Short mmCIF file of C-alpha atoms and ligand atoms in Angstrom, two decimals:
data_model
loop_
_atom_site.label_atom_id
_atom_site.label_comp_id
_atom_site.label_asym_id
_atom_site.label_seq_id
_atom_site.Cartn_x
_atom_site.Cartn_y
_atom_site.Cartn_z
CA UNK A 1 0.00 0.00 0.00
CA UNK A 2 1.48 3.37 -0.81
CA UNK A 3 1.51 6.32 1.48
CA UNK A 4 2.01 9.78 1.17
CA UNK A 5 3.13 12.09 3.92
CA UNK A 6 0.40 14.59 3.35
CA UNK A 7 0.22 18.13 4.82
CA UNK A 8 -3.23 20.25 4.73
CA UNK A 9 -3.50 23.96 4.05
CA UNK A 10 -6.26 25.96 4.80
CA UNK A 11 -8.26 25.06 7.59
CA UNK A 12 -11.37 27.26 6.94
CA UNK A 13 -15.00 26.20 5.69
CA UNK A 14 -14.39 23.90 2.82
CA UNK A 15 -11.70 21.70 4.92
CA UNK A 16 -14.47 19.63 6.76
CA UNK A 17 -14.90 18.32 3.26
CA UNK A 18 -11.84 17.38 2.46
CA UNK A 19 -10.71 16.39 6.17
CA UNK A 20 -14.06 14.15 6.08
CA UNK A 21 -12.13 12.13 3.10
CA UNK A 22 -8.45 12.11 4.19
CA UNK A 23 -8.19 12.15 7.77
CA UNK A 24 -8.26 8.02 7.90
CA UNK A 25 -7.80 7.21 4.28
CA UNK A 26 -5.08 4.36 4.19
CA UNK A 27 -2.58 6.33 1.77
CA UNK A 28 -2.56 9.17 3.62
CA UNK A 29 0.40 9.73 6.29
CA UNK A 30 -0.08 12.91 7.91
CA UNK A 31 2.73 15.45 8.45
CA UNK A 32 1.31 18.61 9.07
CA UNK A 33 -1.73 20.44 9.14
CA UNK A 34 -1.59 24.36 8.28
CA UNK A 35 -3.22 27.79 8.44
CA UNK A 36 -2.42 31.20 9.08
CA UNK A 37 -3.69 31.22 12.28
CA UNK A 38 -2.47 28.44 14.21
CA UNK A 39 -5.12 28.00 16.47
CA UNK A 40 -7.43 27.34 13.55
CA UNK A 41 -5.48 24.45 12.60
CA UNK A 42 -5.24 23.09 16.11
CA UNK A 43 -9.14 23.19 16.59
CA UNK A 44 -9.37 21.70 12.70
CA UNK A 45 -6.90 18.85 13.97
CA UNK A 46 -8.82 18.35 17.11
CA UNK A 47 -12.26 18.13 15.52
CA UNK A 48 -11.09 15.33 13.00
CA UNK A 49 -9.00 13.40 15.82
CA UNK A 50 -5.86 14.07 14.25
CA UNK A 51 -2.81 15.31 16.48
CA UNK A 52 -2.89 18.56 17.38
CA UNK A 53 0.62 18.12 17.87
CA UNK A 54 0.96 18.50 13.68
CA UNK A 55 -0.86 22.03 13.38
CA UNK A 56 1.20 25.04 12.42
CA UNK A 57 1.43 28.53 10.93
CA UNK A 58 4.58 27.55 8.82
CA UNK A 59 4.51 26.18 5.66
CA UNK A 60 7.86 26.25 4.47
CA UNK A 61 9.35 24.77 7.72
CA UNK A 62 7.06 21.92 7.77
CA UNK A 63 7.92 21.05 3.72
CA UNK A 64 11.51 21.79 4.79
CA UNK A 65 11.56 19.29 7.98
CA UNK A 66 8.90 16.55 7.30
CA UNK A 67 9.51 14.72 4.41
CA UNK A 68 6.24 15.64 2.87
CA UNK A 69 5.42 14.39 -0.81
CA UNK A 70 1.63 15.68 -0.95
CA UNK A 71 -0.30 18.84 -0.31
CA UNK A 72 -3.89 19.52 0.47
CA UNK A 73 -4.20 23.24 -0.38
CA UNK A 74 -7.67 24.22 0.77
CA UNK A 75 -6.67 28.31 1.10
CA UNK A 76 -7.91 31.50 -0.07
CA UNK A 77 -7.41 31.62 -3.89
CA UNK A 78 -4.94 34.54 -3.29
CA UNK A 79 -2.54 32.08 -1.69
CA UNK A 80 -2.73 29.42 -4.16
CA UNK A 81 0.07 30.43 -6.27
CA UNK A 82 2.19 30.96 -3.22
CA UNK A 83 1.95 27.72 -1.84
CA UNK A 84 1.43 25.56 -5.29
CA UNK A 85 4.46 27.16 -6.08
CA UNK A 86 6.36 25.74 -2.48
CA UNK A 87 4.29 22.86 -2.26
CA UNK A 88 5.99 21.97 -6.40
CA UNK A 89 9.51 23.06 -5.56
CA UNK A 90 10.00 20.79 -2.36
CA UNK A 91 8.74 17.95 -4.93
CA UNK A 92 4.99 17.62 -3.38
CA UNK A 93 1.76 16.46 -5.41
CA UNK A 94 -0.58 19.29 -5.29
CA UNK A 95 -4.55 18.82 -5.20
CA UNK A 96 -6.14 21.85 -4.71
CA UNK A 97 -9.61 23.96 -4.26
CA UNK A 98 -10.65 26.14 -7.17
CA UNK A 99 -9.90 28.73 -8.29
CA UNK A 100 -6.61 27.64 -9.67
CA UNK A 101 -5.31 31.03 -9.89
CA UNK A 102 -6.25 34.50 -9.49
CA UNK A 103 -4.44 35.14 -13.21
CA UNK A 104 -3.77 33.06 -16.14
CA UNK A 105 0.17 34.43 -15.79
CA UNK A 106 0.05 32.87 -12.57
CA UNK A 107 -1.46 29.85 -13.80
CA UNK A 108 0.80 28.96 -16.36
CA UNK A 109 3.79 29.63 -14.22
CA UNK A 110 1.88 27.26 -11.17
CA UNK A 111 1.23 24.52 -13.98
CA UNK A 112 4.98 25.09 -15.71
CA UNK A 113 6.37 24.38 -11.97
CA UNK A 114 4.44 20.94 -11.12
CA UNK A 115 5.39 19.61 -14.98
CA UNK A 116 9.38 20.86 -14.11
CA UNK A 117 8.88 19.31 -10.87
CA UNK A 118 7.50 16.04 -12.44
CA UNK A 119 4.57 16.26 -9.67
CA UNK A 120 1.01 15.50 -10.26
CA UNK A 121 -1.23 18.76 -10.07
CA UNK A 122 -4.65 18.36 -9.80
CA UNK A 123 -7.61 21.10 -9.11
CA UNK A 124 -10.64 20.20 -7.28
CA UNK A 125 -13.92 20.49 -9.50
CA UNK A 126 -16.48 18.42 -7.28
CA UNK A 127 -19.39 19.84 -9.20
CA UNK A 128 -17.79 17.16 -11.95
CA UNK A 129 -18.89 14.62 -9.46
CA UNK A 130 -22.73 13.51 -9.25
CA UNK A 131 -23.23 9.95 -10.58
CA UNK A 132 -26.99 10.73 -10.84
CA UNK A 133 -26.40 14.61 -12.12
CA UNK A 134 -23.86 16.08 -14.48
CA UNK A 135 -22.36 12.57 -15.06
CA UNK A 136 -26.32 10.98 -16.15
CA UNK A 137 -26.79 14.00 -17.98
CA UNK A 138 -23.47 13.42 -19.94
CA UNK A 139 -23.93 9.48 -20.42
CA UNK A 140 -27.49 11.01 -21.70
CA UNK A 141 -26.04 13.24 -24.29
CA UNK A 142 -23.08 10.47 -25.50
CA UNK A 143 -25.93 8.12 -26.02
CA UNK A 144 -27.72 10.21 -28.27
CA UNK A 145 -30.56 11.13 -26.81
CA UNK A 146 -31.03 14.38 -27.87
CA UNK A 147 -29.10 14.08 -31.19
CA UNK A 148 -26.40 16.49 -31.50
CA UNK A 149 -26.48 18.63 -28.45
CA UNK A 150 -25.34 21.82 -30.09
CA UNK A 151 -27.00 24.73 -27.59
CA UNK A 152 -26.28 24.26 -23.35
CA UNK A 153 -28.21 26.98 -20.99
CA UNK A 154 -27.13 26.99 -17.53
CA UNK A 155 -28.91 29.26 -14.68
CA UNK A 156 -27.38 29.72 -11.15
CA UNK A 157 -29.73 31.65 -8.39
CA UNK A 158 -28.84 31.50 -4.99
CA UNK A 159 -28.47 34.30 -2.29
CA UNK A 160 -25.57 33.43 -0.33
CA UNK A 161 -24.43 34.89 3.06
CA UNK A 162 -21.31 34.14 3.29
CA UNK A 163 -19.05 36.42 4.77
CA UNK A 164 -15.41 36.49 4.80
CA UNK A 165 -12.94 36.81 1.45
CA UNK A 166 -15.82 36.98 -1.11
CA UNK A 167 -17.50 39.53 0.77
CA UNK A 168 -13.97 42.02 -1.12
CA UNK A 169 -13.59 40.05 -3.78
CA UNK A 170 -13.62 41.72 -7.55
CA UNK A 171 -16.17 39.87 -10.13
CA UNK A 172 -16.84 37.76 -6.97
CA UNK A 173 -19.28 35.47 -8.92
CA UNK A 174 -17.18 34.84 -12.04
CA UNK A 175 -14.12 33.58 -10.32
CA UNK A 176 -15.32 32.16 -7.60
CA UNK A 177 -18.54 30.13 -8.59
CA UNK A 178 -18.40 30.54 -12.29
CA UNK A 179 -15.49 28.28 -12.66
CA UNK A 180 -17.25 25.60 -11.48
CA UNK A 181 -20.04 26.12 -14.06
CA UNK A 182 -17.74 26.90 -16.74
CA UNK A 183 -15.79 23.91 -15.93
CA UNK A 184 -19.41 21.66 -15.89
CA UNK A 185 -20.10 22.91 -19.53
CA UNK A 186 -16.48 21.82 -20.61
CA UNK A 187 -17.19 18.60 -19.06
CA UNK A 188 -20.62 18.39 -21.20
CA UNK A 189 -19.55 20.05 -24.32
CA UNK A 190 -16.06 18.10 -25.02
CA UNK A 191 -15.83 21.55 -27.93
CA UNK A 192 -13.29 23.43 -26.78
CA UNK A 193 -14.99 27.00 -26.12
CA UNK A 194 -13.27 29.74 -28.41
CA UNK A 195 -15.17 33.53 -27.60
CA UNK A 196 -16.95 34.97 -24.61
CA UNK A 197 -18.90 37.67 -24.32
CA UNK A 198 -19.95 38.81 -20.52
CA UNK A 199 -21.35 41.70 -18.37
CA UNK A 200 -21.25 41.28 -14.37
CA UNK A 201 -22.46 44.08 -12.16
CA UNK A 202 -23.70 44.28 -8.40
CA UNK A 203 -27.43 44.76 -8.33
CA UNK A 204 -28.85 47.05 -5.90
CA UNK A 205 -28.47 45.49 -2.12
CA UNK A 206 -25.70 43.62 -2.97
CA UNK A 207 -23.86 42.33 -0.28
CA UNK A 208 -20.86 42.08 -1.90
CA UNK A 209 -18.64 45.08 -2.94
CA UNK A 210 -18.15 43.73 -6.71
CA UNK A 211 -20.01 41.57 -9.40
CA UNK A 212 -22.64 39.52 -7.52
CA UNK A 213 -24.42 39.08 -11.09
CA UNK A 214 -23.23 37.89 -14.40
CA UNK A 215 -24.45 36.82 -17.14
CA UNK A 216 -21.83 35.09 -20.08
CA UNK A 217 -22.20 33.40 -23.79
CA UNK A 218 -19.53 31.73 -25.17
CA UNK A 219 -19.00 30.08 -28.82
CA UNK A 220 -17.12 26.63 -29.10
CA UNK A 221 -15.63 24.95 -31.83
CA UNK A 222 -18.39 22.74 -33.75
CA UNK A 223 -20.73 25.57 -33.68
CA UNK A 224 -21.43 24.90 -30.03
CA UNK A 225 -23.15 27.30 -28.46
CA UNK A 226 -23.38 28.30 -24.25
CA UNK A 227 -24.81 30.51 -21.71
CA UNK A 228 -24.66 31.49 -18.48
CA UNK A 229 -26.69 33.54 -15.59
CA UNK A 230 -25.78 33.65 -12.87
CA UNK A 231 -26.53 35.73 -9.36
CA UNK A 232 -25.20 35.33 -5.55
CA UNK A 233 -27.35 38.31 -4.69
CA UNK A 234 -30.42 36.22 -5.43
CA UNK A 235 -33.15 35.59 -2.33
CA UNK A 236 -36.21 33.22 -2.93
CA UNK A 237 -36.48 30.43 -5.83
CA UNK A 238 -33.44 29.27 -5.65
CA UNK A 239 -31.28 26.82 -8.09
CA UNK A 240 -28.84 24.28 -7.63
CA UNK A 241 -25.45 24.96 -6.97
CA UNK A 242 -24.91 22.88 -10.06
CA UNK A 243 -27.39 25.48 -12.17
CA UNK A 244 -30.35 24.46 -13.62
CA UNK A 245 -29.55 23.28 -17.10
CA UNK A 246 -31.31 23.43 -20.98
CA UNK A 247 -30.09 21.61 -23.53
CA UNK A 248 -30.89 21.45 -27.30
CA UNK A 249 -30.05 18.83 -29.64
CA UNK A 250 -30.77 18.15 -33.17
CA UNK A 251 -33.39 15.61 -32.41
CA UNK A 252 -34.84 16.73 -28.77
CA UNK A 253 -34.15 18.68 -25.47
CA UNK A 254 -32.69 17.80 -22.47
CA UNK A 255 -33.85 19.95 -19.01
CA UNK A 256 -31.49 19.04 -15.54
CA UNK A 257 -32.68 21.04 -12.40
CA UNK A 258 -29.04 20.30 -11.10
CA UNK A 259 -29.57 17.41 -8.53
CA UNK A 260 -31.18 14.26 -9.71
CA UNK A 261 -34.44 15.16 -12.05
CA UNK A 262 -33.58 15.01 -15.74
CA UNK A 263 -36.13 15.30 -18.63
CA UNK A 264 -35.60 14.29 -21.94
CA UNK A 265 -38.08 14.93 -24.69
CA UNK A 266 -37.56 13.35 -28.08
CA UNK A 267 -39.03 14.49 -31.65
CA UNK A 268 -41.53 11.92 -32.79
CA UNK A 269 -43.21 13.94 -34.80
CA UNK A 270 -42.40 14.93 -38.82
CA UNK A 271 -45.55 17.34 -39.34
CA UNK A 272 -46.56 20.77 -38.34
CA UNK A 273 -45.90 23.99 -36.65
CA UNK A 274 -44.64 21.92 -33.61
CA UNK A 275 -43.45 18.99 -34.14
CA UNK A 276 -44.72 15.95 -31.53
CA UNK A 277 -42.18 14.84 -29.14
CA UNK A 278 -42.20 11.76 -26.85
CA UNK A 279 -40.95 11.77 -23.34
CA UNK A 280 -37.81 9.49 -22.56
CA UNK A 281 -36.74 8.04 -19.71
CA UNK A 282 -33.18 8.89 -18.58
CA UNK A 283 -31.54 6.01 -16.96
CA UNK A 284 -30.86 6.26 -13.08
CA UNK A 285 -27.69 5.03 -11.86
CA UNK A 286 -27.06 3.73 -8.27
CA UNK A 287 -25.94 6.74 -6.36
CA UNK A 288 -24.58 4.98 -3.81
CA UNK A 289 -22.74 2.27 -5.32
CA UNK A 290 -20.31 5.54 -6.46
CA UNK A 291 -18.82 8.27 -4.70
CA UNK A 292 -19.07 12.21 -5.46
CA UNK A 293 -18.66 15.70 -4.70
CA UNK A 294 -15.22 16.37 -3.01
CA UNK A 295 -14.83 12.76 -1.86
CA UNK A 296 -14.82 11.61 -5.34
CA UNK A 297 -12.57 14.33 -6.64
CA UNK A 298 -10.18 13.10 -3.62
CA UNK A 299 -10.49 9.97 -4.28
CA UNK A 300 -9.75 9.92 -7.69
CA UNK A 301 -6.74 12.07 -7.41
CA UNK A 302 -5.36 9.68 -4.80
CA UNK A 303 -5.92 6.64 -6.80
CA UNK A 304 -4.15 8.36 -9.40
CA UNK A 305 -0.97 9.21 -7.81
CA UNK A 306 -0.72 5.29 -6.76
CA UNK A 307 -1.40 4.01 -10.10
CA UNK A 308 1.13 6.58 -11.45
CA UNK A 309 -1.91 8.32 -14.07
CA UNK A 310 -3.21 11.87 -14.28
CA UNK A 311 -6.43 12.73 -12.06
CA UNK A 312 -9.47 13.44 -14.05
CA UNK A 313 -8.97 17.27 -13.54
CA UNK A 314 -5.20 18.25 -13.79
CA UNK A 315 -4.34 21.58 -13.59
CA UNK A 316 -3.00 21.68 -17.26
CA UNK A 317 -6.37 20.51 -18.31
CA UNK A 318 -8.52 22.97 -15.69
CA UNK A 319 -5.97 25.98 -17.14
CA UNK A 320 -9.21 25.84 -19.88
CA UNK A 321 -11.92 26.08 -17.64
CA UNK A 322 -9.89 29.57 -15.98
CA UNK A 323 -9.08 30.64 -19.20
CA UNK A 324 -13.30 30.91 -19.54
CA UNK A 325 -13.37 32.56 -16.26
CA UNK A 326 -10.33 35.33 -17.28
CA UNK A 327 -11.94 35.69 -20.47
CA UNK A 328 -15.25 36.40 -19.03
CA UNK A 329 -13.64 38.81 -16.61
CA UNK A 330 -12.01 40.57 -19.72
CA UNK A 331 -14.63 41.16 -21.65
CA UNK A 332 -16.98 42.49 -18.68
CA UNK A 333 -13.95 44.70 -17.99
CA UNK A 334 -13.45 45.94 -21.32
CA UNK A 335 -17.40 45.97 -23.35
CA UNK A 336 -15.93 43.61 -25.99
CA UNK A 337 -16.42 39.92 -26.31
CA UNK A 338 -12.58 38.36 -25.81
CA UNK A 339 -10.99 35.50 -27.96
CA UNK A 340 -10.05 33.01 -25.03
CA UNK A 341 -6.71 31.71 -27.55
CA UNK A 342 -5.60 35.76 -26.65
CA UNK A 343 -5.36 35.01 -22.85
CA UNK A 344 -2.49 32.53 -24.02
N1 NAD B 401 -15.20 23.28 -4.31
C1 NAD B 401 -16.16 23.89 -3.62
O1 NAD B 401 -17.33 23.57 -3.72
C2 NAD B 401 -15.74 25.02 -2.72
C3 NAD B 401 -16.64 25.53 -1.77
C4 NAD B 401 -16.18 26.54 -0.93
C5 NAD B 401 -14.90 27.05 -1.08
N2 NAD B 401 -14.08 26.56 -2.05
C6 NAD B 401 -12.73 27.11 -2.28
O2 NAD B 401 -11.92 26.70 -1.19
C7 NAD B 401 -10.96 27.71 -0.88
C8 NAD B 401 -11.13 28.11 0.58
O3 NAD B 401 -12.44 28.56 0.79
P1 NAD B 401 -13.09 28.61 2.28
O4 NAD B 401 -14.53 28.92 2.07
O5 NAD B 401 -12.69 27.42 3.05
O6 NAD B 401 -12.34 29.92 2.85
P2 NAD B 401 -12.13 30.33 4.37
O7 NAD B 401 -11.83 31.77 4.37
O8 NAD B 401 -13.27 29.79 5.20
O9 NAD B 401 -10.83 29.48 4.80
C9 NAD B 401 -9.57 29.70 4.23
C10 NAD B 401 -8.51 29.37 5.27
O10 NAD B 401 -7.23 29.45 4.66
C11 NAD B 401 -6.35 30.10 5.55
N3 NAD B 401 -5.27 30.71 4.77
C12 NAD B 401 -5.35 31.77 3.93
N4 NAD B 401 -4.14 32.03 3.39
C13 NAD B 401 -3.29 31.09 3.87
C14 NAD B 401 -1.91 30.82 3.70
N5 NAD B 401 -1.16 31.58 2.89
N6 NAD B 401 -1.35 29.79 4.38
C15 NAD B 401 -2.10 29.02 5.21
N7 NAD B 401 -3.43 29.23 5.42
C16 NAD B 401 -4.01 30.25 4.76
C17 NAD B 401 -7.20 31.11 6.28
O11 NAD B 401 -6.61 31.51 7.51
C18 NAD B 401 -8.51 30.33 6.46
O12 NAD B 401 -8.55 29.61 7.68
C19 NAD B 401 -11.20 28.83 -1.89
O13 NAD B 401 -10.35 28.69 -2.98
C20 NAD B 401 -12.66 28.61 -2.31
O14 NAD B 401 -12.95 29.12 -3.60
C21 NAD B 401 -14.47 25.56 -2.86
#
């Protein structure tokens, strides 16, 4: 059985997920667990059972002294880049939350480092993961269904309270929920997208300072087609944090509210203003006999590093879901839609 000496950073809101995953998992060794404020890692360590004995404020020291060869980064995306780019150089496998990186410069210098390194860099999209969502939906669409899916809608409502780094954040909703939409739509479309076009703004009672609201369209190669709207600043009716989904195909349309309900409706008909359309089952799958969400993501990237593959979502490959996020961000910035091959 391998092991990895693994070190967590980041012990704020979205570690209970990931701790939930790693703190027993038979591959993991720990060496350190890590945040700013040390006491926040001690009461992270002590809530999972882990020694609190292994919590600490510095990074560097505890790559330097414990022989670590994996890292957990689970901080603010304005440290990513600082400690992907440690985490790489002391020789460490990186998985780590979304964002990848607050630029696409930064980006390509985090995912140049891991490939020098020869390290396995992998960014956490769990909104990949839903064996009876996203991943029905795409077994749906392979199968032909629909026919050629060619036009994907994808509607995000939620009013979310969260306090803390968002609340300051610029084009909050773009780069820090978008990405995981964008990324969802890569996942569905396989067409590479090519063009956005995008406004954000902060409606009135916004409790963010910047770009609560967006709305985005990009073209794809294969004359592929997406959209996005998308609002944190949203109270009543909401969606799921997936988005609610519409999907057009040559021969039918497929609706997913985000979770588990998926319609299909087929053409049947050949005459008319309307043409008839039947209503197709969409096969279930057993939703427990596979994992998802974060523990899947995890899971995979472990099982990757043993069997000496990529993960399912390596940072060279997730550089194209951020380069839709940075382009959207660009064009809301400038009034022009942005060629995403111009971000590099
Ligand atoms: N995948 C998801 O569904 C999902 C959901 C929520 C958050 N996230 C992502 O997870 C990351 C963290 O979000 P959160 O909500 O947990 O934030 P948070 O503010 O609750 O926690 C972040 C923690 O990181 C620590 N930290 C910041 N800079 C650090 C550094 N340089 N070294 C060590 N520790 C540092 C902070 O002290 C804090 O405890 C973000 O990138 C966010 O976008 C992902």
């Amino acid at each position: 059985m391998k092991k990895f000496k693994a070190i967590h950073v980041g012990c704020g809101g979205i570690a209970d997920s990931w701790f939930t995953v790693t703190k027993n998992h038979p591959n993991i060794e720990w060496v350190g667990i890590v945040d700013l404020d040390v006491e926040v890692a001690k009461a992270k360590a002590r809530q999972f059972g882990l020694p609190v004995g292994l919590a600490t404020s510095d990074l560097e020291k505890c790559l330097r002294e414990s022989g670590a060869d994996l890292v957990f980064d689970c901080t603010v995306p304005s440290a990513h880049k600082h400690i992907v780019l440690s985490a790489v150089g002391k020789g460490c496998h990186v998985l780590g939350e979304k964002p990848l990186a607050e630029s696409m410069a930064d980006a390509r210098e985090m995912v140049k480092a891991a490939q020098e390194a020869g390290v396995t860099y992998g960014v956490m999209q769990n909104r990949r993961w839903q064996p009876n969502g996203i991943q029905r939906v795409r077994a749906a669409l392979d199968s032909g269904m629909i026919g050629q899916a060619h036009t994907f809608h994808s509607d995000f409502f939620i009013g979310a309270h969260f306090g803390g780094f968002r609340d300051e954040m610029k084009h909050v909703l773009l780069f820090d929920m978008a990405i995981h939409s964008f990324d969802q739509i890569r996942y569905l479309t396989d067409a590479p997208p090519v063009k956005v076009w995008a406004q954000d703004w902060n409606p009135p009672g916004s409790w963010y300072a910047d770009g609560a609201s967006a709305v985005a369209f990009f073209e794809h190669e294969d004359q592929i087609r997406s959209s996005y709207r998308g609002s944190w600043c949203a109270e009543g009716l909401s969606t799921s944090w997936q988005c609610q989904w519409r999907i057009l195909g040559t021969k039918g349309s497929l609706m997913w509210d985000g979770e588990d309900g998926i319609e299909v409706e087929q053409l049947c008909g050949t005459e008319g203003l309307v043409r008839d359309c039947v209503s197709i089952p969409v096969p279930e799958v057993d939703a427990n006999a596979t994992p998802s969400g974060h523990e899947a993501g995890i899971l995979n990237f472990l099982q990757s590093l043993c069997e000496g593959t990529q993960p399912a979502t390596p940072a060279y490959d997730n550089f194209h879901s951020l380069a839709m996020v940075h382009g959207a961000i660009a064009s809301a910035e400038s009034g022009e839609s942005v060629c995403l091959s111009s971000l590099g």
